[in-house]
PDB file of C-alpha atoms in Angstrom:
ATOM      1  CA  MET A   1       6.026  35.811  -5.942  1.00 57.00           C
ATOM      2  CA  ARG A   2       7.204  33.597  -8.810  1.00 66.00           C
ATOM      3  CA  ALA A   3      10.795  33.990  -7.630  1.00 69.00           C
ATOM      4  CA  GLN A   4       9.778  32.661  -4.210  1.00 84.00           C
ATOM      5  CA  LEU A   5       7.663  29.785  -5.537  1.00 85.00           C
ATOM      6  CA  THR A   6      10.085  27.059  -4.453  1.00 84.00           C
ATOM      7  CA  GLU A   7      10.216  28.343  -0.875  1.00 88.00           C
ATOM      8  CA  VAL A   8       6.442  28.834  -0.683  1.00 90.00           C
ATOM      9  CA  VAL A   9       5.650  25.358  -2.024  1.00 90.00           C
ATOM     10  CA  SER A  10       8.232  23.783   0.280  1.00 89.00           C
ATOM     11  CA  LEU A  11       6.705  25.596   3.252  1.00 90.00           C
ATOM     12  CA  LEU A  12       3.177  24.486   2.375  1.00 90.00           C
ATOM     13  CA  ALA A  13       4.243  20.894   1.743  1.00 89.00           C
ATOM     14  CA  GLY A  14       6.053  20.945   5.071  1.00 86.00           C
ATOM     15  CA  LEU A  15       2.720  21.497   6.809  1.00 88.00           C
ATOM     16  CA  PHE A  16       1.771  17.959   5.756  1.00 85.00           C
ATOM     17  CA  ARG A  17       4.339  16.651   8.244  1.00 83.00           C
ATOM     18  CA  ASN A  18       2.536  18.320  11.123  1.00 77.00           C
ATOM     19  CA  PRO A  19       0.429  15.738  12.994  1.00 69.00           C
ATOM     20  CA  SER A  20      -2.193  18.426  13.574  1.00 71.00           C
ATOM     21  CA  GLN A  21      -5.069  17.825  11.174  1.00 68.00           C
ATOM     22  CA  GLY A  22      -5.671  21.565  10.958  1.00 79.00           C
ATOM     23  CA  SER A  23      -2.146  22.322   9.779  1.00 86.00           C
ATOM     24  CA  ALA A  24      -2.245  19.602   7.138  1.00 86.00           C
ATOM     25  CA  SER A  25      -5.621  20.805   5.849  1.00 87.00           C
ATOM     26  CA  THR A  26      -4.313  24.359   5.678  1.00 90.00           C
ATOM     27  CA  GLY A  27      -1.302  23.198   3.693  1.00 90.00           C
ATOM     28  CA  VAL A  28      -3.464  21.255   1.247  1.00 91.00           C
ATOM     29  CA  SER A  29      -5.935  24.103   0.713  1.00 92.00           C
ATOM     30  CA  ALA A  30      -3.212  26.687   0.236  1.00 93.00           C
ATOM     31  CA  LEU A  31      -1.212  24.535  -2.183  1.00 92.00           C
ATOM     32  CA  MET A  32      -4.251  23.651  -4.278  1.00 93.00           C
ATOM     33  CA  ARG A  33      -5.298  27.315  -4.378  1.00 93.00           C
ATOM     34  CA  LEU A  34      -1.799  28.427  -5.354  1.00 91.00           C
ATOM     35  CA  VAL A  35      -1.498  25.902  -8.183  1.00 92.00           C
ATOM     36  CA  GLY A  36      -5.059  26.589  -9.301  1.00 90.00           C
ATOM     37  CA  ASP A  37      -4.389  30.322  -9.574  1.00 89.00           C
ATOM     38  CA  LEU A  38      -1.085  29.956 -11.411  1.00 87.00           C
ATOM     39  CA  GLY A  39      -2.124  26.929 -13.483  1.00 77.00           C
ATOM     40  CA  GLY A  40      -1.203  27.511 -17.107  1.00 83.00           C
ATOM     41  CA  MET A  41       1.425  30.106 -16.198  1.00 90.00           C
ATOM     42  CA  LEU A  42       3.668  27.547 -14.503  1.00 91.00           C
ATOM     43  CA  THR A  43       6.765  26.481 -16.404  1.00 92.00           C
ATOM     44  CA  GLU A  44       7.981  22.900 -16.701  1.00 93.00           C
ATOM     45  CA  ASP A  45      10.621  23.558 -14.040  1.00 93.00           C
ATOM     46  CA  GLU A  46       8.029  25.052 -11.695  1.00 93.00           C
ATOM     47  CA  TRP A  47       5.752  22.042 -12.067  1.00 94.00           C
ATOM     48  CA  SER A  48       8.723  19.815 -11.309  1.00 94.00           C
ATOM     49  CA  CYS A  49       9.463  21.951  -8.255  1.00 93.00           C
ATOM     50  CA  ILE A  50       5.934  21.436  -6.925  1.00 94.00           C
ATOM     51  CA  PHE A  51       5.999  17.670  -7.303  1.00 96.00           C
ATOM     52  CA  LEU A  52       9.562  17.419  -6.003  1.00 95.00           C
ATOM     53  CA  SER A  53       8.475  19.215  -2.828  1.00 94.00           C
ATOM     54  CA  LEU A  54       5.734  16.635  -2.327  1.00 95.00           C
ATOM     55  CA  LYS A  55       8.156  13.793  -3.007  1.00 96.00           C
ATOM     56  CA  GLU A  56      10.737  15.151  -0.572  1.00 95.00           C
ATOM     57  CA  THR A  57       8.100  15.746   2.092  1.00 94.00           C
ATOM     58  CA  SER A  58       6.943  12.146   1.799  1.00 95.00           C
ATOM     59  CA  ALA A  59      10.502  10.802   1.909  1.00 95.00           C
ATOM     60  CA  SER A  60      11.463  12.991   4.878  1.00 94.00           C
ATOM     61  CA  MET A  61       8.934  11.178   7.073  1.00 94.00           C
ATOM     62  CA  LEU A  62      10.464   7.738   6.530  1.00 94.00           C
ATOM     63  CA  PRO A  63      13.602   7.834   8.740  1.00 93.00           C
ATOM     64  CA  GLY A  64      11.674   8.808  11.863  1.00 92.00           C
ATOM     65  CA  PHE A  65       9.008   6.230  11.116  1.00 93.00           C
ATOM     66  CA  LEU A  66      11.571   3.456  10.650  1.00 93.00           C
ATOM     67  CA  LYS A  67      13.081   4.317  14.042  1.00 93.00           C
ATOM     68  CA  LEU A  68       9.669   3.731  15.615  1.00 92.00           C
ATOM     69  CA  ILE A  69       9.416   0.346  13.902  1.00 92.00           C
ATOM     70  CA  ARG A  70      12.823  -0.686  15.222  1.00 92.00           C
ATOM     71  CA  ILE A  71      11.764   0.344  18.737  1.00 92.00           C
ATOM     72  CA  MET A  72       8.681  -1.843  18.354  1.00 91.00           C
ATOM     73  CA  ASP A  73      10.918  -4.723  17.281  1.00 89.00           C
ATOM     74  CA  ARG A  74      12.856  -4.492  20.541  1.00 90.00           C
ATOM     75  CA  ILE A  75       9.999  -4.425  23.027  1.00 89.00           C
ATOM     76  CA  GLU A  76       8.086  -7.466  24.246  1.00 88.00           C
ATOM     77  CA  ILE A  77       4.303  -7.570  24.160  1.00 86.00           C
ATOM     78  CA  PRO A  78       2.592 -10.228  26.308  1.00 80.00           C
ATOM     79  CA  ASN A  79       0.022 -12.557  24.844  1.00 76.00           C
ATOM     80  CA  VAL A  80      -3.535 -11.457  25.498  1.00 61.00           C
ATOM     81  CA  ALA A  81      -4.130 -14.326  27.922  1.00 51.00           C
ATOM     82  CA  GLN A  82      -0.891 -13.638  29.773  1.00 52.00           C
ATOM     83  CA  SER A  83      -1.688  -9.961  30.171  1.00 49.00           C
ATOM     84  CA  TYR A  84      -4.657 -10.800  32.379  1.00 47.00           C
ATOM     85  CA  SER A  85      -3.101 -13.659  34.365  1.00 44.00           C
ATOM     86  CA  TYR A  86      -1.476 -13.054  37.712  1.00 39.00           C
ATOM     87  CA  SER A  87       0.369 -15.501  39.966  1.00 39.00           C
ATOM     88  CA  TYR A  88      -0.146 -15.499  43.696  1.00 37.00           C
ATOM     89  CA  ASP A  89       1.611 -17.400  46.466  1.00 44.00           C
ATOM     90  CA  ASP A  90      -0.197 -19.431  49.100  1.00 45.00           C
ATOM     91  CA  GLY A  91      -0.652 -16.373  51.285  1.00 47.00           C
ATOM     92  CA  GLY A  92      -2.488 -14.506  48.524  1.00 46.00           C
ATOM     93  CA  GLU A  93       0.318 -12.000  48.017  1.00 47.00           C
ATOM     94  CA  THR A  94       1.946 -11.183  44.717  1.00 48.00           C
ATOM     95  CA  PRO A  95       5.548 -12.418  44.461  1.00 48.00           C
ATOM     96  CA  SER A  96       8.086  -9.626  44.622  1.00 47.00           C
ATOM     97  CA  ASN A  97       9.192 -10.005  41.004  1.00 49.00           C
ATOM     98  CA  THR A  98       5.621  -9.926  39.645  1.00 52.00           C
ATOM     99  CA  SER A  99       5.156  -6.219  40.306  1.00 56.00           C
ATOM    100  CA  THR A 100       8.369  -5.433  38.464  1.00 54.00           C
ATOM    101  CA  SER A 101       7.290  -7.623  35.554  1.00 53.00           C
ATOM    102  CA  GLU A 102       3.882  -5.962  35.400  1.00 61.00           C
ATOM    103  CA  ASN A 103       5.439  -2.494  35.421  1.00 64.00           C
ATOM    104  CA  TYR A 104       7.751  -3.545  32.612  1.00 57.00           C
ATOM    105  CA  GLU A 105       4.805  -4.846  30.584  1.00 73.00           C
ATOM    106  CA  ASP A 106       2.820  -1.665  31.273  1.00 82.00           C
ATOM    107  CA  ASP A 107       5.719   0.453  30.029  1.00 86.00           C
ATOM    108  CA  ASN A 108       5.968  -1.661  26.896  1.00 88.00           C
ATOM    109  CA  LEU A 109       2.234  -1.372  26.261  1.00 90.00           C
ATOM    110  CA  GLN A 110       2.363   2.399  26.686  1.00 91.00           C
ATOM    111  CA  THR A 111       5.233   2.523  24.207  1.00 92.00           C
ATOM    112  CA  ALA A 112       3.311   0.290  21.811  1.00 92.00           C
ATOM    113  CA  GLY A 113       0.241   2.508  22.118  1.00 93.00           C
ATOM    114  CA  TYR A 114       2.330   5.558  21.266  1.00 93.00           C
ATOM    115  CA  ILE A 115       3.867   3.786  18.265  1.00 94.00           C
ATOM    116  CA  VAL A 116       0.446   2.688  17.004  1.00 95.00           C
ATOM    117  CA  SER A 117      -0.766   6.282  17.224  1.00 94.00           C
ATOM    118  CA  ARG A 118       2.297   7.529  15.340  1.00 94.00           C
ATOM    119  CA  MET A 119       1.857   4.828  12.704  1.00 95.00           C
ATOM    120  CA  LYS A 120      -1.729   5.897  12.090  1.00 95.00           C
ATOM    121  CA  THR A 121      -0.649   9.520  11.740  1.00 93.00           C
ATOM    122  CA  HIS A 122       2.197   8.574   9.412  1.00 95.00           C
ATOM    123  CA  ILE A 123      -0.067   6.506   7.171  1.00 95.00           C
ATOM    124  CA  SER A 124      -2.629   9.302   7.136  1.00 94.00           C
ATOM    125  CA  MET A 125       0.005  11.828   6.038  1.00 94.00           C
ATOM    126  CA  GLN A 126       1.359   9.544   3.317  1.00 95.00           C
ATOM    127  CA  LEU A 127      -2.153   8.975   1.992  1.00 96.00           C
ATOM    128  CA  LEU A 128      -2.758  12.723   2.060  1.00 94.00           C
ATOM    129  CA  ILE A 129       0.339  13.408  -0.038  1.00 95.00           C
ATOM    130  CA  MET A 130      -0.750  10.757  -2.542  1.00 96.00           C
ATOM    131  CA  GLN A 131      -4.211  12.295  -2.725  1.00 96.00           C
ATOM    132  CA  VAL A 132      -2.840  15.806  -3.290  1.00 96.00           C
ATOM    133  CA  THR A 133      -0.488  14.477  -5.970  1.00 96.00           C
ATOM    134  CA  THR A 134      -3.351  12.632  -7.655  1.00 97.00           C
ATOM    135  CA  ASP A 135      -5.609  15.688  -7.572  1.00 96.00           C
ATOM    136  CA  LEU A 136      -2.921  17.940  -9.022  1.00 96.00           C
ATOM    137  CA  TYR A 137      -2.202  15.447 -11.786  1.00 96.00           C
ATOM    138  CA  ASN A 138      -5.870  14.900 -12.656  1.00 95.00           C
ATOM    139  CA  MET A 139      -6.645  18.623 -12.787  1.00 93.00           C
ATOM    140  CA  HIS A 140      -3.556  19.727 -14.691  1.00 94.00           C
ATOM    141  CA  GLN A 141      -2.379  16.684 -16.659  1.00 92.00           C
ATOM    142  CA  HIS A 142      -2.757  18.556 -19.948  1.00 91.00           C
ATOM    143  CA  LEU A 143      -0.072  20.989 -18.757  1.00 92.00           C
ATOM    144  CA  LEU A 144       2.441  18.438 -17.481  1.00 93.00           C
ATOM    145  CA  LYS A 145       5.558  17.418 -19.360  1.00 93.00           C
ATOM    146  CA  ALA A 146       7.398  14.113 -19.095  1.00 94.00           C
ATOM    147  CA  SER A 147       9.705  15.426 -16.352  1.00 95.00           C
ATOM    148  CA  SER A 148       6.772  16.213 -14.052  1.00 96.00           C
ATOM    149  CA  VAL A 149       4.928  12.970 -14.806  1.00 96.00           C
ATOM    150  CA  LYS A 150       8.105  11.078 -13.973  1.00 96.00           C
ATOM    151  CA  ILE A 151       8.212  12.709 -10.541  1.00 97.00           C
ATOM    152  CA  VAL A 152       4.542  11.864  -9.955  1.00 97.00           C
ATOM    153  CA  LEU A 153       5.357   8.240 -10.734  1.00 97.00           C
ATOM    154  CA  GLU A 154       8.324   8.391  -8.376  1.00 97.00           C
ATOM    155  CA  ILE A 155       6.084   9.664  -5.569  1.00 97.00           C
ATOM    156  CA  PHE A 156       3.642   6.806  -6.078  1.00 98.00           C
ATOM    157  CA  SER A 157       6.403   4.223  -6.483  1.00 97.00           C
ATOM    158  CA  GLN A 158       8.207   5.454  -3.372  1.00 96.00           C
ATOM    159  CA  THR A 159       5.028   5.280  -1.306  1.00 97.00           C
ATOM    160  CA  MET A 160       4.047   1.903  -2.759  1.00 97.00           C
ATOM    161  CA  SER A 161       7.426   0.378  -1.881  1.00 96.00           C
ATOM    162  CA  HIS A 162       7.191   1.766   1.636  1.00 96.00           C
ATOM    163  CA  ALA A 163       3.645   0.458   2.110  1.00 96.00           C
ATOM    164  CA  HIS A 164       4.535  -2.965   0.715  1.00 95.00           C
ATOM    165  CA  GLN A 165       7.573  -3.262   2.973  1.00 94.00           C
ATOM    166  CA  LEU A 166       5.484  -2.294   5.986  1.00 94.00           C
ATOM    167  CA  SER A 167       2.815  -4.827   5.046  1.00 93.00           C
ATOM    168  CA  SER A 168       5.473  -7.547   4.756  1.00 91.00           C
ATOM    169  CA  GLU A 169       6.603  -7.139   8.389  1.00 90.00           C
ATOM    170  CA  THR A 170       4.662 -10.156   9.649  1.00 86.00           C
ATOM    171  CA  GLY A 171       6.261 -10.282  13.089  1.00 88.00           C
ATOM    172  CA  LEU A 172       5.596  -6.595  13.609  1.00 90.00           C
ATOM    173  CA  HIS A 173       1.922  -7.000  12.715  1.00 88.00           C
ATOM    174  CA  LEU A 174       1.423  -9.870  15.146  1.00 88.00           C
ATOM    175  CA  LYS A 175       2.989  -7.804  17.905  1.00 90.00           C
ATOM    176  CA  LEU A 176       0.863  -4.777  17.019  1.00 90.00           C
ATOM    177  CA  GLN A 177      -2.294  -6.890  16.964  1.00 90.00           C
ATOM    178  CA  ARG A 178      -1.560  -8.191  20.464  1.00 91.00           C
ATOM    179  CA  ALA A 179      -0.874  -4.695  21.745  1.00 92.00           C
ATOM    180  CA  CYS A 180      -3.993  -3.237  20.136  1.00 93.00           C
ATOM    181  CA  SER A 181      -6.117  -6.079  21.495  1.00 92.00           C
ATOM    182  CA  ILE A 182      -4.877  -5.496  25.038  1.00 92.00           C
ATOM    183  CA  LEU A 183      -5.188  -1.716  24.755  1.00 92.00           C
ATOM    184  CA  GLU A 184      -8.572  -2.053  23.016  1.00 93.00           C
ATOM    185  CA  ILE A 185      -7.619   0.238  20.150  1.00 93.00           C
ATOM    186  CA  SER A 186      -7.855  -0.279  16.392  1.00 94.00           C
ATOM    187  CA  ASP A 187      -4.910  -1.634  14.410  1.00 93.00           C
ATOM    188  CA  PRO A 188      -2.999   0.683  12.055  1.00 94.00           C
ATOM    189  CA  PRO A 189      -4.591   0.492   8.565  1.00 95.00           C
ATOM    190  CA  VAL A 190      -1.572  -1.173   6.964  1.00 95.00           C
ATOM    191  CA  VAL A 191      -3.438  -3.201   4.316  1.00 95.00           C
ATOM    192  CA  HIS A 192      -5.513  -0.158   3.378  1.00 96.00           C
ATOM    193  CA  PHE A 193      -2.303   1.851   2.995  1.00 97.00           C
ATOM    194  CA  GLU A 194      -0.805  -0.788   0.716  1.00 97.00           C
ATOM    195  CA  ASN A 195      -3.996  -1.093  -1.333  1.00 97.00           C
ATOM    196  CA  GLU A 196      -4.295   2.648  -1.849  1.00 97.00           C
ATOM    197  CA  SER A 197      -0.662   3.040  -2.861  1.00 98.00           C
ATOM    198  CA  TYR A 198      -0.945   0.251  -5.440  1.00 98.00           C
ATOM    199  CA  GLN A 199      -4.293   1.547  -6.704  1.00 98.00           C
ATOM    200  CA  ASN A 200      -2.859   5.015  -7.304  1.00 97.00           C
ATOM    201  CA  ILE A 201       0.090   3.836  -9.346  1.00 97.00           C
ATOM    202  CA  LEU A 202      -2.071   1.299 -11.199  1.00 98.00           C
ATOM    203  CA  ASN A 203      -4.524   4.027 -12.214  1.00 97.00           C
ATOM    204  CA  LEU A 204      -1.770   6.365 -13.355  1.00 97.00           C
ATOM    205  CA  LEU A 205       0.106   3.753 -15.387  1.00 97.00           C
ATOM    206  CA  HIS A 206      -3.087   2.555 -17.051  1.00 97.00           C
ATOM    207  CA  HIS A 207      -4.108   6.119 -17.881  1.00 96.00           C
ATOM    208  CA  LEU A 208      -0.709   6.917 -19.375  1.00 95.00           C
ATOM    209  CA  LEU A 209      -0.662   3.730 -21.436  1.00 95.00           C
ATOM    210  CA  THR A 210      -4.094   4.344 -22.945  1.00 93.00           C
ATOM    211  CA  SER A 211      -4.126   8.135 -23.298  1.00 92.00           C
ATOM    212  CA  ASN A 212      -0.542   9.126 -24.065  1.00 90.00           C
ATOM    213  CA  PRO A 213       1.208   6.487 -26.206  1.00 90.00           C
ATOM    214  CA  SER A 214       4.256   8.607 -27.030  1.00 91.00           C
ATOM    215  CA  LEU A 215       4.949   9.470 -23.396  1.00 91.00           C
ATOM    216  CA  SER A 216       4.183   5.883 -22.451  1.00 93.00           C
ATOM    217  CA  ASP A 217       6.830   4.597 -24.856  1.00 93.00           C
ATOM    218  CA  GLU A 218       9.332   7.177 -23.653  1.00 92.00           C
ATOM    219  CA  MET A 219       8.873   6.203 -19.998  1.00 94.00           C
ATOM    220  CA  GLY A 220       8.491   2.433 -20.419  1.00 94.00           C
ATOM    221  CA  ILE A 221       4.996   2.508 -18.943  1.00 96.00           C
ATOM    222  CA  GLU A 222       3.860  -0.795 -20.442  1.00 96.00           C
ATOM    223  CA  ALA A 223       6.425  -2.897 -18.593  1.00 96.00           C
ATOM    224  CA  GLN A 224       5.774  -1.019 -15.351  1.00 97.00           C
ATOM    225  CA  LEU A 225       2.027  -1.583 -15.621  1.00 97.00           C
ATOM    226  CA  PHE A 226       2.326  -5.330 -16.120  1.00 97.00           C
ATOM    227  CA  SER A 227       4.861  -5.551 -13.307  1.00 97.00           C
ATOM    228  CA  ILE A 228       2.457  -3.798 -10.920  1.00 98.00           C
ATOM    229  CA  CYS A 229      -0.421  -6.078 -11.952  1.00 97.00           C
ATOM    230  CA  GLU A 230       1.809  -9.083 -11.366  1.00 97.00           C
ATOM    231  CA  GLU A 231       2.744  -7.842  -7.885  1.00 97.00           C
ATOM    232  CA  ILE A 232      -0.911  -7.268  -6.993  1.00 97.00           C
ATOM    233  CA  ILE A 233      -1.865 -10.802  -8.019  1.00 96.00           C
ATOM    234  CA  GLU A 234       1.125 -12.322  -6.224  1.00 95.00           C
ATOM    235  CA  THR A 235       0.278 -10.463  -3.017  1.00 94.00           C
ATOM    236  CA  TYR A 236      -3.303 -11.724  -3.165  1.00 94.00           C
ATOM    237  CA  LEU A 237      -2.125 -15.277  -3.787  1.00 93.00           C
ATOM    238  CA  LYS A 238       0.334 -15.076  -0.919  1.00 91.00           C
ATOM    239  CA  CYS A 239      -2.489 -14.032   1.355  1.00 89.00           C
ATOM    240  CA  SER A 240      -4.625 -16.943   0.172  1.00 85.00           C
ATOM    241  CA  ARG A 241      -1.720 -19.324   0.954  1.00 67.00           C
ATOM    242  CA  LEU A 242      -2.511 -21.380  -2.120  1.00 42.00           C
ATOM    243  CA  GLU A 243       0.605 -20.267  -3.926  1.00 40.00           C
ATOM    244  CA  GLU A 244       2.937 -21.960  -1.442  1.00 49.00           C
ATOM    245  CA  GLU A 245       4.718 -25.002  -2.798  1.00 45.00           C
ATOM    246  CA  LYS A 246       3.661 -28.324  -1.357  1.00 45.00           C
ATOM    247  CA  PRO A 247       6.175 -31.141  -0.746  1.00 46.00           C
ATOM    248  CA  ALA A 248       6.478 -33.306  -3.836  1.00 44.00           C
ATOM    249  CA  ALA A 249       5.441 -36.452  -1.966  1.00 44.00           C
ATOM    250  CA  ALA A 250       2.478 -34.859  -0.221  1.00 47.00           C
ATOM    251  CA  VAL A 251      -0.979 -36.096  -1.121  1.00 50.00           C
ATOM    252  CA  VAL A 252      -3.749 -33.515  -0.809  1.00 46.00           C
ATOM    253  CA  HIS A 253      -6.961 -35.167   0.372  1.00 42.00           C
ATOM    254  CA  TRP A 254      -8.949 -31.987   0.773  1.00 45.00           C
ATOM    255  CA  ILE A 255      -8.473 -28.234   1.025  1.00 47.00           C
ATOM    256  CA  LEU A 256      -9.621 -26.747   4.293  1.00 45.00           C
ATOM    257  CA  PRO A 257     -11.747 -23.585   4.204  1.00 52.00           C
ATOM    258  CA  LEU A 258      -9.913 -20.333   4.728  1.00 57.00           C
ATOM    259  CA  ASN A 259      -9.771 -19.135   8.306  1.00 66.00           C
ATOM    260  CA  SER A 260     -11.509 -15.900   9.265  1.00 73.00           C
ATOM    261  CA  ALA A 261      -8.329 -13.792   9.389  1.00 75.00           C
ATOM    262  CA  VAL A 262      -7.311 -14.832   5.871  1.00 79.00           C
ATOM    263  CA  LYS A 263     -10.849 -14.263   4.601  1.00 83.00           C
ATOM    264  CA  GLU A 264     -10.868 -10.797   6.095  1.00 86.00           C
ATOM    265  CA  GLU A 265      -7.570  -9.844   4.485  1.00 88.00           C
ATOM    266  CA  LEU A 266      -8.581 -11.335   1.137  1.00 90.00           C
ATOM    267  CA  GLY A 267     -11.761  -9.308   1.336  1.00 90.00           C
ATOM    268  CA  ALA A 268      -9.714  -6.170   1.944  1.00 92.00           C
ATOM    269  CA  ARG A 269      -7.516  -6.952  -1.066  1.00 94.00           C
ATOM    270  CA  THR A 270     -10.314  -7.974  -3.439  1.00 95.00           C
ATOM    271  CA  SER A 271     -11.063  -4.532  -4.852  1.00 95.00           C
ATOM    272  CA  LEU A 272      -7.424  -3.981  -5.833  1.00 97.00           C
ATOM    273  CA  LEU A 273      -7.182  -7.430  -7.415  1.00 97.00           C
ATOM    274  CA  VAL A 274     -10.346  -6.825  -9.428  1.00 97.00           C
ATOM    275  CA  SER A 275      -8.942  -3.486 -10.622  1.00 97.00           C
ATOM    276  CA  ALA A 276      -5.735  -5.166 -11.783  1.00 97.00           C
ATOM    277  CA  LEU A 277      -7.632  -7.925 -13.609  1.00 97.00           C
ATOM    278  CA  ARG A 278      -9.827  -5.358 -15.352  1.00 97.00           C
ATOM    279  CA  VAL A 279      -6.776  -3.409 -16.455  1.00 97.00           C
ATOM    280  CA  LEU A 280      -5.272  -6.585 -17.908  1.00 96.00           C
ATOM    281  CA  SER A 281      -8.535  -7.270 -19.749  1.00 95.00           C
ATOM    282  CA  GLU A 282      -8.557  -3.788 -21.271  1.00 94.00           C
ATOM    283  CA  VAL A 283      -4.981  -3.512 -22.532  1.00 93.00           C
ATOM    284  CA  ASP A 284      -4.138  -4.166 -26.165  1.00 91.00           C
ATOM    285  CA  LYS A 285      -4.171  -7.905 -26.871  1.00 90.00           C
ATOM    286  CA  ASP A 286      -0.784  -7.851 -28.599  1.00 90.00           C
ATOM    287  CA  CYS A 287       0.560  -6.042 -25.568  1.00 92.00           C
ATOM    288  CA  PHE A 288      -0.935  -8.657 -23.229  1.00 93.00           C
ATOM    289  CA  LYS A 289       0.557 -11.460 -25.309  1.00 92.00           C
ATOM    290  CA  LYS A 290       4.099 -10.288 -24.532  1.00 93.00           C
ATOM    291  CA  TYR A 291       3.560 -10.845 -20.814  1.00 94.00           C
ATOM    292  CA  ALA A 292       1.190 -13.820 -20.958  1.00 93.00           C
ATOM    293  CA  SER A 293       3.834 -16.404 -20.057  1.00 92.00           C
ATOM    294  CA  ARG A 294       4.497 -14.594 -16.761  1.00 94.00           C
ATOM    295  CA  LEU A 295       0.853 -13.981 -15.948  1.00 95.00           C
ATOM    296  CA  PHE A 296      -0.703 -17.300 -16.939  1.00 94.00           C
ATOM    297  CA  PRO A 297       0.556 -19.359 -13.938  1.00 94.00           C
ATOM    298  CA  LEU A 298      -0.681 -16.659 -11.569  1.00 95.00           C
ATOM    299  CA  LEU A 299      -4.087 -16.549 -13.236  1.00 95.00           C
ATOM    300  CA  VAL A 300      -4.382 -20.333 -12.972  1.00 93.00           C
ATOM    301  CA  GLU A 301      -3.631 -20.055  -9.248  1.00 93.00           C
ATOM    302  CA  LEU A 302      -6.397 -17.486  -8.955  1.00 93.00           C
ATOM    303  CA  VAL A 303      -8.814 -19.975 -10.496  1.00 91.00           C
ATOM    304  CA  ARG A 304      -7.888 -22.464  -7.770  1.00 89.00           C
ATOM    305  CA  CYS A 305      -8.282 -19.932  -4.966  1.00 86.00           C
ATOM    306  CA  GLU A 306     -11.150 -19.802  -2.552  1.00 84.00           C
ATOM    307  CA  HIS A 307     -12.212 -16.171  -2.728  1.00 85.00           C
ATOM    308  CA  SER A 308     -14.006 -14.261  -0.014  1.00 79.00           C
ATOM    309  CA  SER A 309     -15.961 -12.257  -2.585  1.00 85.00           C
ATOM    310  CA  ARG A 310     -17.944 -13.122  -5.690  1.00 89.00           C
ATOM    311  CA  GLU A 311     -16.440 -10.144  -7.508  1.00 92.00           C
ATOM    312  CA  VAL A 312     -13.313 -12.007  -8.566  1.00 93.00           C
ATOM    313  CA  GLN A 313     -14.695 -14.912 -10.618  1.00 93.00           C
ATOM    314  CA  PRO A 314     -16.608 -12.899 -13.265  1.00 94.00           C
ATOM    315  CA  VAL A 315     -13.660 -10.580 -13.933  1.00 95.00           C
ATOM    316  CA  LEU A 316     -11.237 -13.499 -14.014  1.00 94.00           C
ATOM    317  CA  SER A 317     -13.539 -15.420 -16.356  1.00 94.00           C
ATOM    318  CA  ASN A 318     -13.745 -12.425 -18.683  1.00 94.00           C
ATOM    319  CA  LEU A 319      -9.955 -12.162 -18.744  1.00 94.00           C
ATOM    320  CA  PHE A 320      -9.624 -15.797 -19.799  1.00 93.00           C
ATOM    321  CA  GLN A 321     -12.319 -15.406 -22.452  1.00 93.00           C
ATOM    322  CA  THR A 322     -11.002 -12.187 -23.985  1.00 91.00           C
ATOM    323  CA  CYS A 323      -7.234 -12.614 -23.617  1.00 90.00           C
ATOM    324  CA  ILE A 324      -6.167 -16.175 -22.834  1.00 89.00           C
ATOM    325  CA  GLY A 325      -8.759 -18.025 -24.920  1.00 87.00           C
ATOM    326  CA  PRO A 326      -8.005 -16.316 -28.258  1.00 85.00           C
ATOM    327  CA  MET A 327      -4.280 -16.916 -27.748  1.00 85.00           C
ATOM    328  CA  ILE A 328      -4.851 -20.646 -27.208  1.00 81.00           C
ATOM    329  CA  ILE A 329      -7.116 -20.905 -30.255  1.00 81.00           C
ATOM    330  CA  LYS A 330      -4.529 -19.202 -32.481  1.00 76.00           C
ATOM    331  CA  ALA A 331      -1.659 -21.318 -31.158  1.00 63.00           C
TER     332      ALA A 331
END
């Protein structure tokens, strides 16, 4: 059995690619049972094999998914108002080219509906792989060497980059929103996917920094953690639109309230932002000081933001009191 471990793990991880929920659940249960039974008997290479299989399974889904995105880029989706408007001639008959146009739009909407469904499945599978990886790490972290932890980080980083890139496709999202509105289906959970991927890597980096200093130094965890926190804050600020540079000659008379769409997205991103701010508040103060010059402008922007939740201000205030304030007093 041990000699066939690589093939068995690869087979089980491959079940995660199956869109059938039953197959994926079977793969998860079998893999968790296998690792649970072997546990302390696994060698460093065998642990690496397990996590590499998960990493490769996650990566293998990306090419097919990117092809779907490119297909979506090429098709035209009518505006919601246009999709319900029809032109008639004086005799009450539809012009000859209207039927062709409607058929073309129907085909595009069917394609869009298929792509939305595939996107939801893809995101679900990526989240599942992250969850399995997290569970394996949490249950067996005392057995894992640096080589295995590095692969876990690579899985999270790979998924985070993918989720962030997907979230940045503004034109794609507008097109998907139109299609989903016409088809009366829910949008793909892109922001949720991005939040979860960042939250996973944030949790892991913070845990490594605080619980395993030697491994943290070896893997450069400190710099990675602050970089992730910086990205989380920048993404939130970008959503708030307050970080955009104003023309030098412009005079701001008042700041308009955030529109409902921005408020909704800020609300969805609040929990992740709060987590990042709490992590920054908890790290060693000398450690924070090294990155303060990069973080301070972003934190000031957060003070200026209109937030959709009251959760942000207390955590932000605590960060200024415990980290920024003492630095200013000592300066």
